[in-house]
Amino acid sequence: MTYFIFCIHNHQPAGNFPEVIEAAYESSYGPFLKAISKHPSIKLTIHTSGFLLDWIVENRPEYIELLKSMVERGQAEVMGGGYYEPILQVIPQADRLNQITMMSDKLEEVFGFRPRGIWLAERVWEPELPTTLKKAGMEYILVDDYHFIKSGLTREELGGYYVTEDQGNVIKVFPGSEALRYLIPFKPVDALEAHLRGLKGFLKRGDAAIYGDDGEKFGVWPGTAKWVFDEGWLEGFFAWMEKNLHWLKPVKMGEYIESAGPVGRVYLPATSYMEMGEWSLPATASREYGELVEEARTWERGEEVRRFFQGGTWRNFFSKYPEANWMHKRMLLASQSLRERAEGRQWDEGLADAERHLFKSQCNDAYWHGVFGGLYLPHLRTEVYRNLIEAEKLASIEQAHSEGPSITVIDMDADGFDEVIIRNRELNLFVSPDNGGSLVELDFKPRAVNLSNTLSRWFEGYHHKLEKKGKTEGDEGAEGTRSIHDVVLVKEEGLERYLKYDTARRVSLVDRFLSSDVTLDSIYCNKYNDLGDFSNNRYNADVRGASLVLSREGEVRGGRVSIAKEIIPGAHNSFKVNYRMKNLSSRAGACRFAVEMNFILPCCDGPACLYQMTPPVADIGLGSRGEVSGVEKVGLIDTYTGVGLSIASGPPATLWRFPVHTVSLSEGGFEKIYQGACLTFLYPISLDTGGEEFEVSFDLLAEEIT
Amino acid sequence: MTYFIFCIHNHQPAGNFPEVIEAAYESSYGPFLKAISKHPSIKLTIHTSGFLLDWIVENRPEYIELLKSMVERGQAEVMGGGYYEPILQVIPQADRLNQITMMSDKLEEVFGFRPRGIWLAERVWEPELPTTLKKAGMEYILVDDYHFIKSGLTREELGGYYVTEDQGNVIKVFPGSEALRYLIPFKPVDALEAHLRGLKGFLKRGDAAIYGDDGEKFGVWPGTAKWVFDEGWLEGFFAWMEKNLHWLKPVKMGEYIESAGPVGRVYLPATSYMEMGEWSLPATASREYGELVEEARTWERGEEVRRFFQGGTWRNFFSKYPEANWMHKRMLLASQSLRERAEGRQWDEGLADAERHLFKSQCNDAYWHGVFGGLYLPHLRTEVYRNLIEAEKLASIEQAHSEGPSITVIDMDADGFDEVIIRNRELNLFVSPDNGGSLVELDFKPRAVNLSNTLSRWFEGYHHKLEKKGKTEGDEGAEGTRSIHDVVLVKEEGLERYLKYDTARRVSLVDRFLSSDVTLDSIYCNKYNDLGDFSNNRYNADVRGASLVLSREGEVRGGRVSIAKEIIPGAHNSFKVNYRMKNLSSRAGACRFAVEMNFILPCCDGPACLYQMTPPVADIGLGSRGEVSGVEKVGLIDTYTGVGLSIASGPPATLWRFPVHTVSLSEGGFEKIYQGACLTFLYPISLDTGGEEFEVSFDLLAEEIT
């Protein structure tokens, strides 16, 4: 007898649009469950992540009823997990346990059973995980066979679960088959049958065929709804299963560990599924690795070689994308604040609410990027910041900033250099002295939004595919439906034109000295020469009361210049930045002093967002590029969500503006995404005379608008 | 300016023979330090693991004085670490912190400085390590460049340290150069010079050449004493360094992190140095991987491919060698017992002593095997058990087993199945019901020795090299001295004859049914047929007071047989095993019931160990193979350490004995090692008549002998 484990994971990221979730439900989750419920012999182990589960409970109670009846009659087993699908190993230990427990409690409440195993978000395994899982009362987990093969095992040895442990904490771990992941539901049932029949002689150790993958492959992924439902793949699969029960027996995972012993003992490396290894590598390495893995398929000894290939690990995303690192460390800060506030205080509704927001902010999707948008999607990042700012607000209800502005110095982003956090009633400013004395995060607390939530235009290892795309388009669906990994699609033509790359993270209060031949276009293309050495270099930080003075002496065109910029928070929703420059030599000549700022208003790309200039000019959208001179004040107005940010400049400035567009992959193909507005304030200065001083000041104010 | 980091790690495993340590000191540690001390511009960062440090403090105080003066005048920096060089991630969190702190305290006491960085034992990195290191007050660590390359970085980017973190805990991590590890001290200084000069144009990020490796390569490894000292490599190297200070500046690691910023942010996978990846894989995979890595050197695109190769992780050794797993989990049990005993009790001398023993038992060497003996060396394993049994004895002083025998049921070895631990005043018995109801560990507490500490004859991926060795012998020392990795040497001829392989771990009370054509030789070669299905299969365990009844109904040659074996501990230093078999059918026919036992007397291979038979026969060494019939009692006598174990059999048995010899690699070449005595007690039985019963009993007694 061969056993068949059918494990499905349904997930929607916190912050995804309700209409997207509804569409996914209608095209996939709902029809899938309905279909399988009619075939009671086909046992199912199913995981639904918390944000989606909550949506279903609220909006589609009939799904819950159906699943509950399947659980009760023994057809289905529900799996647990971290409630909002965090990468467990990168969130604090207390949060890991509480998120898993929150999910177990919810499943018990909804289905009457506590789960015995968890779905591991993105199958990101690390060696210490068993201790967390054991503490959370879990018995089993599923990862990919890839993990096991990287421990030196062969596919023939993977017909069952293994035991593993950390510190003696034992967990049973199932190897989900990569081959089945590419067969189900993408290939005709015949091909699946051939594979499964082949296992009988093939498996030297164990007797189970183990499938575990995303439920979205049944209807949400492009082309799959037609193939899986309309063209009958799923019914065909179920019918075939029912005809073959005499040798292929579907079992739930919890059932299987009761009846079968472990195949052996294993220790898995820190890894995830195969594709994640490619995505998490630095861009160039990622491309080289991806191409090598593909090429090796054609080598005579390709399989031997591929067996020992490994890409990067998930945490690499924090090195690959500084924005992901910042967001992650920002989340750690919020978690730490919450735990500190909770100490020696009664756990109450407010703290529970705060914790729930914190957990939502830990949802993995926004922190990385592979074949889905992930980190590139502003609405996901916005949701992370919204939740962590809300968590902070709720946790510190009793300690509102009525005392006025405060300052904290801490290495927030874990790079070995301190950041300075300035808080007033409605704003949080995160300033990085070592990174050019820049403003990295500007939170507007009444709307719980980080206005600095811009993503830079990073080079991606897959960008070259945009050039090759013509060749592969159009041959879709030859045999079965094609896996998302093979598809090269674009959402609009001409995306190549947007492939401009940044060399540093897009932040604000970036100080440069530009010669007269630098144009807005050269700034946009990031092809120009900075005459100074201030941007990205270290400023001294001097805290004076609630104000911060950032200072640096540097070089401009061979001469010496000092800059002191003082950041002075207002009491409520504003702050002032006073620049004082001094020319220390007399060789610099004429040039322009330029201050760059990057701001994004929440999740919006289009008509809801406008510039408002003083003196007034005709309305211009945030998506436009251009120059306005004599600007005394510029407002960035988001009429959709109702947030405005205004920046007054003294003296009036020449203002260059352009929208920051990234080009990235999503399941629907290549797309460009608006990541914010880049503003450069320009001031002509002469640095001929040593000792001369020059001043610029900004007043920034954020507010709710109606 | 290019900086040169020269980091040396000196280590001897706990339990190594004093004469071996002394020889290593005289041929390496002493001369090396003396030599470098005469070149004050050559800065050194040096680590000495605790067991060796203690030996030096005790036996060579002049070394300490010299190193202290080097520290004081700024030439040397001492590094910390886990005191007894444990693999940090596999020992309990409290032990990690306490071992590192114990070392920091010691260094402060001896040298007047607390260390700021640690040497990472075997460079076994795991992603959560920074949290441990930060808690222990550490700032930096050194691993191999290999770790970084597996994160997708290139060698050109590795000219300095990176920051990494876990949970926001930042650590600075240096990439030690693999190229330098193979140059220093194995190649002529010219080759080293060419490499270092080449770095100047090569390093795109950073300005440091980073060397970190074992000090034993300077004089302890075969051939190196002659090359490094007698033939002048080391003096030549120092002289060259002194001539090149204008562009190559030696710095201590702590000095370097003060002056240079990080090159970037990195997240390292769970890995160690390149070679460990090969060693830790299962034997066949290990061979295939090793050969592929070598072969790829000759491929046109070999470097591209090798860049993404990865072998296994260190924890794999627990899967590869069940004995390593058992020893590790046994250590976790001792640690847990110690922490439990310490709770709610004043920390005192006894507990401190117990903790020190526990920490010694965590010394990594005995838990794994690569190019050194490691796990294969009985004296290292013996030392582990000695220390953990001593720790348990010291920790439970106030709770001596005066109340008589006790029984505990616990999944000690973390395989998902319970073991049963029976303790009386002088013995600990660890019984594994699921593994054939066997006796896995027998501790004789007065001498703190595990008499079951036998290693099985496992297949190793390098065994095939024994056949090829003729070809490579003799061409040593052509250019420079050869690295230990290239050498195929044997300590005696004809080792191939000892390559017999076990399929299961060598334990005791293993129950078999053998036909008359099975011989001692077929047992020795592990080529025979067991008529029954009892060995390695699951027995039921039934605790009755302090006794344990293990029972199983199984098959013998198509018929059904039940076995019940009762283990009854005596009050002091003995226990009894009563077998009761019942033939449940009438088809089994005549055969022999065989009970296998494997015992090792501590660390001895030779004349000190004897068999003593009753009725008496001429003295026979434990190294001999043969048969004696009518044995009423057999004694295993270790006159060297003074421990005796006697096994009385009722009825008298035919006794087969052979020595278990493994064949393994050490730095001196292939060697065979005595791992214990295999004893098989044979009883003719007829199982023709259904319902017939048959009984066998053993009395085992361990004692100190004079």
JSON list of N, CA, C and O in Angstrom, two decimals, chain A residues 9-17 20-25 29 48-53 55 84-85 216 220 363 365 380:
[
{"chain": "A", "resi": 9, "resn": "HIS", "atom": "N", "xyz": [-2.27, 24.60, 1.47]},
{"chain": "A", "resi": 9, "resn": "HIS", "atom": "CA", "xyz": [-2.02, 25.81, 2.27]},
{"chain": "A", "resi": 9, "resn": "HIS", "atom": "C", "xyz": [-2.64, 27.01, 1.56]},
{"chain": "A", "resi": 9, "resn": "HIS", "atom": "O", "xyz": [-2.27, 27.34, 0.44]},
{"chain": "A", "resi": 10, "resn": "ASN", "atom": "N", "xyz": [-3.64, 27.63, 2.20]},
{"chain": "A", "resi": 10, "resn": "ASN", "atom": "CA", "xyz": [-4.29, 28.81, 1.63]},
{"chain": "A", "resi": 10, "resn": "ASN", "atom": "C", "xyz": [-3.89, 30.06, 2.40]},
{"chain": "A", "resi": 10, "resn": "ASN", "atom": "O", "xyz": [-3.95, 30.08, 3.63]},
{"chain": "A", "resi": 11, "resn": "HIS", "atom": "N", "xyz": [-3.52, 31.08, 1.68]},
{"chain": "A", "resi": 11, "resn": "HIS", "atom": "CA", "xyz": [-2.96, 32.25, 2.37]},
{"chain": "A", "resi": 11, "resn": "HIS", "atom": "C", "xyz": [-3.23, 33.53, 1.59]},
{"chain": "A", "resi": 11, "resn": "HIS", "atom": "O", "xyz": [-3.14, 33.56, 0.37]},
{"chain": "A", "resi": 12, "resn": "GLN", "atom": "N", "xyz": [-3.56, 34.56, 2.34]},
{"chain": "A", "resi": 12, "resn": "GLN", "atom": "CA", "xyz": [-3.61, 35.92, 1.79]},
{"chain": "A", "resi": 12, "resn": "GLN", "atom": "C", "xyz": [-2.89, 36.83, 2.78]},
{"chain": "A", "resi": 12, "resn": "GLN", "atom": "O", "xyz": [-3.09, 36.73, 3.99]},
{"chain": "A", "resi": 13, "resn": "PRO", "atom": "N", "xyz": [-2.04, 37.70, 2.26]},
{"chain": "A", "resi": 13, "resn": "PRO", "atom": "CA", "xyz": [-1.29, 38.58, 3.15]},
{"chain": "A", "resi": 13, "resn": "PRO", "atom": "C", "xyz": [-2.17, 39.60, 3.85]},
{"chain": "A", "resi": 13, "resn": "PRO", "atom": "O", "xyz": [-3.14, 40.10, 3.26]},
{"chain": "A", "resi": 14, "resn": "ALA", "atom": "N", "xyz": [-1.83, 39.91, 5.08]},
{"chain": "A", "resi": 14, "resn": "ALA", "atom": "CA", "xyz": [-2.50, 40.99, 5.81]},
{"chain": "A", "resi": 14, "resn": "ALA", "atom": "C", "xyz": [-2.37, 42.25, 4.97]},
{"chain": "A", "resi": 14, "resn": "ALA", "atom": "O", "xyz": [-1.29, 42.57, 4.48]},
{"chain": "A", "resi": 15, "resn": "GLY", "atom": "N", "xyz": [-3.48, 42.93, 4.78]},
{"chain": "A", "resi": 15, "resn": "GLY", "atom": "CA", "xyz": [-3.43, 44.17, 4.01]},
{"chain": "A", "resi": 15, "resn": "GLY", "atom": "C", "xyz": [-3.79, 43.99, 2.55]},
{"chain": "A", "resi": 15, "resn": "GLY", "atom": "O", "xyz": [-3.83, 44.97, 1.80]},
{"chain": "A", "resi": 16, "resn": "ASN", "atom": "N", "xyz": [-4.01, 42.74, 2.13]},
{"chain": "A", "resi": 16, "resn": "ASN", "atom": "CA", "xyz": [-4.41, 42.59, 0.74]},
{"chain": "A", "resi": 16, "resn": "ASN", "atom": "C", "xyz": [-5.82, 43.17, 0.56]},
{"chain": "A", "resi": 16, "resn": "ASN", "atom": "O", "xyz": [-6.62, 43.21, 1.49]},
{"chain": "A", "resi": 17, "resn": "PHE", "atom": "N", "xyz": [-6.11, 43.61, -0.66]},
{"chain": "A", "resi": 17, "resn": "PHE", "atom": "CA", "xyz": [-7.39, 44.25, -0.94]},
{"chain": "A", "resi": 17, "resn": "PHE", "atom": "C", "xyz": [-8.53, 43.24, -0.81]},
{"chain": "A", "resi": 17, "resn": "PHE", "atom": "O", "xyz": [-8.43, 42.12, -1.33]},
{"chain": "A", "resi": 20, "resn": "VAL", "atom": "N", "xyz": [-9.51, 41.43, -3.86]},
{"chain": "A", "resi": 20, "resn": "VAL", "atom": "CA", "xyz": [-8.58, 40.39, -4.32]},
{"chain": "A", "resi": 20, "resn": "VAL", "atom": "C", "xyz": [-8.85, 39.09, -3.56]},
{"chain": "A", "resi": 20, "resn": "VAL", "atom": "O", "xyz": [-8.87, 37.99, -4.14]},
{"chain": "A", "resi": 21, "resn": "ILE", "atom": "N", "xyz": [-9.10, 39.22, -2.28]},
{"chain": "A", "resi": 21, "resn": "ILE", "atom": "CA", "xyz": [-9.39, 38.03, -1.48]},
{"chain": "A", "resi": 21, "resn": "ILE", "atom": "C", "xyz": [-10.69, 37.39, -1.94]},
{"chain": "A", "resi": 21, "resn": "ILE", "atom": "O", "xyz": [-10.78, 36.17, -2.10]},
{"chain": "A", "resi": 22, "resn": "GLU", "atom": "N", "xyz": [-11.67, 38.22, -2.19]},
{"chain": "A", "resi": 22, "resn": "GLU", "atom": "CA", "xyz": [-12.95, 37.70, -2.64]},
{"chain": "A", "resi": 22, "resn": "GLU", "atom": "C", "xyz": [-12.80, 36.96, -3.97]},
{"chain": "A", "resi": 22, "resn": "GLU", "atom": "O", "xyz": [-13.34, 35.86, -4.16]},
{"chain": "A", "resi": 23, "resn": "ALA", "atom": "N", "xyz": [-12.04, 37.56, -4.87]},
{"chain": "A", "resi": 23, "resn": "ALA", "atom": "CA", "xyz": [-11.83, 36.92, -6.17]},
{"chain": "A", "resi": 23, "resn": "ALA", "atom": "C", "xyz": [-11.12, 35.58, -6.00]},
{"chain": "A", "resi": 23, "resn": "ALA", "atom": "O", "xyz": [-11.46, 34.60, -6.66]},
{"chain": "A", "resi": 24, "resn": "ALA", "atom": "N", "xyz": [-10.14, 35.55, -5.09]},
{"chain": "A", "resi": 24, "resn": "ALA", "atom": "CA", "xyz": [-9.41, 34.29, -4.84]},
{"chain": "A", "resi": 24, "resn": "ALA", "atom": "C", "xyz": [-10.35, 33.25, -4.26]},
{"chain": "A", "resi": 24, "resn": "ALA", "atom": "O", "xyz": [-10.30, 32.07, -4.62]},
{"chain": "A", "resi": 25, "resn": "TYR", "atom": "N", "xyz": [-11.23, 33.71, -3.39]},
{"chain": "A", "resi": 25, "resn": "TYR", "atom": "CA", "xyz": [-12.19, 32.79, -2.80]},
{"chain": "A", "resi": 25, "resn": "TYR", "atom": "C", "xyz": [-13.09, 32.19, -3.88]},
{"chain": "A", "resi": 25, "resn": "TYR", "atom": "O", "xyz": [-13.30, 30.98, -3.95]},
{"chain": "A", "resi": 29, "resn": "TYR", "atom": "N", "xyz": [-10.59, 28.96, -3.45]},
{"chain": "A", "resi": 29, "resn": "TYR", "atom": "CA", "xyz": [-10.82, 28.33, -2.14]},
{"chain": "A", "resi": 29, "resn": "TYR", "atom": "C", "xyz": [-12.20, 27.66, -2.07]},
{"chain": "A", "resi": 29, "resn": "TYR", "atom": "O", "xyz": [-12.32, 26.52, -1.65]},
{"chain": "A", "resi": 48, "resn": "THR", "atom": "N", "xyz": [-5.13, 27.27, 6.65]},
{"chain": "A", "resi": 48, "resn": "THR", "atom": "CA", "xyz": [-5.60, 28.57, 6.21]},
{"chain": "A", "resi": 48, "resn": "THR", "atom": "C", "xyz": [-4.97, 29.60, 7.12]},
{"chain": "A", "resi": 48, "resn": "THR", "atom": "O", "xyz": [-5.14, 29.54, 8.34]},
{"chain": "A", "resi": 49, "resn": "SER", "atom": "N", "xyz": [-4.23, 30.53, 6.55]},
{"chain": "A", "resi": 49, "resn": "SER", "atom": "CA", "xyz": [-3.56, 31.50, 7.42]},
{"chain": "A", "resi": 49, "resn": "SER", "atom": "C", "xyz": [-4.58, 32.47, 8.00]},
{"chain": "A", "resi": 49, "resn": "SER", "atom": "O", "xyz": [-5.68, 32.65, 7.46]},
{"chain": "A", "resi": 50, "resn": "GLY", "atom": "N", "xyz": [-4.21, 33.09, 9.11]},
{"chain": "A", "resi": 50, "resn": "GLY", "atom": "CA", "xyz": [-5.17, 33.79, 9.96]},
{"chain": "A", "resi": 50, "resn": "GLY", "atom": "C", "xyz": [-5.94, 34.93, 9.31]},
{"chain": "A", "resi": 50, "resn": "GLY", "atom": "O", "xyz": [-7.15, 35.07, 9.52]},
{"chain": "A", "resi": 51, "resn": "PHE", "atom": "N", "xyz": [-5.24, 35.74, 8.54]},
{"chain": "A", "resi": 51, "resn": "PHE", "atom": "CA", "xyz": [-5.91, 36.89, 7.94]},
{"chain": "A", "resi": 51, "resn": "PHE", "atom": "C", "xyz": [-7.01, 36.42, 6.99]},
{"chain": "A", "resi": 51, "resn": "PHE", "atom": "O", "xyz": [-8.11, 36.95, 6.97]},
{"chain": "A", "resi": 52, "resn": "LEU", "atom": "N", "xyz": [-6.68, 35.38, 6.22]},
{"chain": "A", "resi": 52, "resn": "LEU", "atom": "CA", "xyz": [-7.67, 34.80, 5.30]},
{"chain": "A", "resi": 52, "resn": "LEU", "atom": "C", "xyz": [-8.77, 34.09, 6.07]},
{"chain": "A", "resi": 52, "resn": "LEU", "atom": "O", "xyz": [-9.96, 34.23, 5.75]},
{"chain": "A", "resi": 53, "resn": "LEU", "atom": "N", "xyz": [-8.38, 33.34, 7.10]},
{"chain": "A", "resi": 53, "resn": "LEU", "atom": "CA", "xyz": [-9.38, 32.62, 7.90]},
{"chain": "A", "resi": 53, "resn": "LEU", "atom": "C", "xyz": [-10.39, 33.60, 8.48]},
{"chain": "A", "resi": 53, "resn": "LEU", "atom": "O", "xyz": [-11.61, 33.37, 8.42]},
{"chain": "A", "resi": 55, "resn": "TRP", "atom": "N", "xyz": [-11.21, 36.46, 7.32]},
{"chain": "A", "resi": 55, "resn": "TRP", "atom": "CA", "xyz": [-12.06, 36.96, 6.23]},
{"chain": "A", "resi": 55, "resn": "TRP", "atom": "C", "xyz": [-13.15, 35.95, 5.89]},
{"chain": "A", "resi": 55, "resn": "TRP", "atom": "O", "xyz": [-14.30, 36.29, 5.70]},
{"chain": "A", "resi": 84, "resn": "TYR", "atom": "N", "xyz": [-0.54, 35.08, 11.62]},
{"chain": "A", "resi": 84, "resn": "TYR", "atom": "CA", "xyz": [-0.49, 35.93, 10.42]},
{"chain": "A", "resi": 84, "resn": "TYR", "atom": "C", "xyz": [0.66, 35.54, 9.50]},
{"chain": "A", "resi": 84, "resn": "TYR", "atom": "O", "xyz": [1.21, 36.36, 8.78]},
{"chain": "A", "resi": 85, "resn": "GLU", "atom": "N", "xyz": [1.03, 34.27, 9.57]},
{"chain": "A", "resi": 85, "resn": "GLU", "atom": "CA", "xyz": [2.00, 33.70, 8.62]},
{"chain": "A", "resi": 85, "resn": "GLU", "atom": "C", "xyz": [3.35, 34.44, 8.64]},
{"chain": "A", "resi": 85, "resn": "GLU", "atom": "O", "xyz": [3.86, 34.88, 7.60]},
{"chain": "A", "resi": 216, "resn": "GLU", "atom": "N", "xyz": [-3.57, 28.25, -3.85]},
{"chain": "A", "resi": 216, "resn": "GLU", "atom": "CA", "xyz": [-3.82, 29.22, -4.93]},
{"chain": "A", "resi": 216, "resn": "GLU", "atom": "C", "xyz": [-3.46, 28.65, -6.29]},
{"chain": "A", "resi": 216, "resn": "GLU", "atom": "O", "xyz": [-3.86, 29.20, -7.32]},
{"chain": "A", "resi": 220, "resn": "VAL", "atom": "N", "xyz": [-6.17, 30.41, -8.55]},
{"chain": "A", "resi": 220, "resn": "VAL", "atom": "CA", "xyz": [-5.78, 31.82, -8.46]},
{"chain": "A", "resi": 220, "resn": "VAL", "atom": "C", "xyz": [-4.65, 32.13, -9.44]},
{"chain": "A", "resi": 220, "resn": "VAL", "atom": "O", "xyz": [-4.67, 33.15, -10.11]},
{"chain": "A", "resi": 363, "resn": "CYS", "atom": "N", "xyz": [3.43, 39.56, 9.21]},
{"chain": "A", "resi": 363, "resn": "CYS", "atom": "CA", "xyz": [3.06, 38.77, 8.03]},
{"chain": "A", "resi": 363, "resn": "CYS", "atom": "C", "xyz": [4.20, 38.83, 7.01]},
{"chain": "A", "resi": 363, "resn": "CYS", "atom": "O", "xyz": [4.68, 39.90, 6.66]},
{"chain": "A", "resi": 365, "resn": "ASP", "atom": "N", "xyz": [4.79, 38.37, 3.78]},
{"chain": "A", "resi": 365, "resn": "ASP", "atom": "CA", "xyz": [4.78, 38.73, 2.35]},
{"chain": "A", "resi": 365, "resn": "ASP", "atom": "C", "xyz": [5.50, 40.02, 2.02]},
{"chain": "A", "resi": 365, "resn": "ASP", "atom": "O", "xyz": [6.15, 40.13, 0.97]},
{"chain": "A", "resi": 380, "resn": "LEU", "atom": "N", "xyz": [1.23, 46.52, 0.75]},
{"chain": "A", "resi": 380, "resn": "LEU", "atom": "CA", "xyz": [1.64, 45.55, 1.78]},
{"chain": "A", "resi": 380, "resn": "LEU", "atom": "C", "xyz": [2.59, 46.18, 2.79]},
{"chain": "A", "resi": 380, "resn": "LEU", "atom": "O", "xyz": [2.48, 45.96, 4.00]}
]
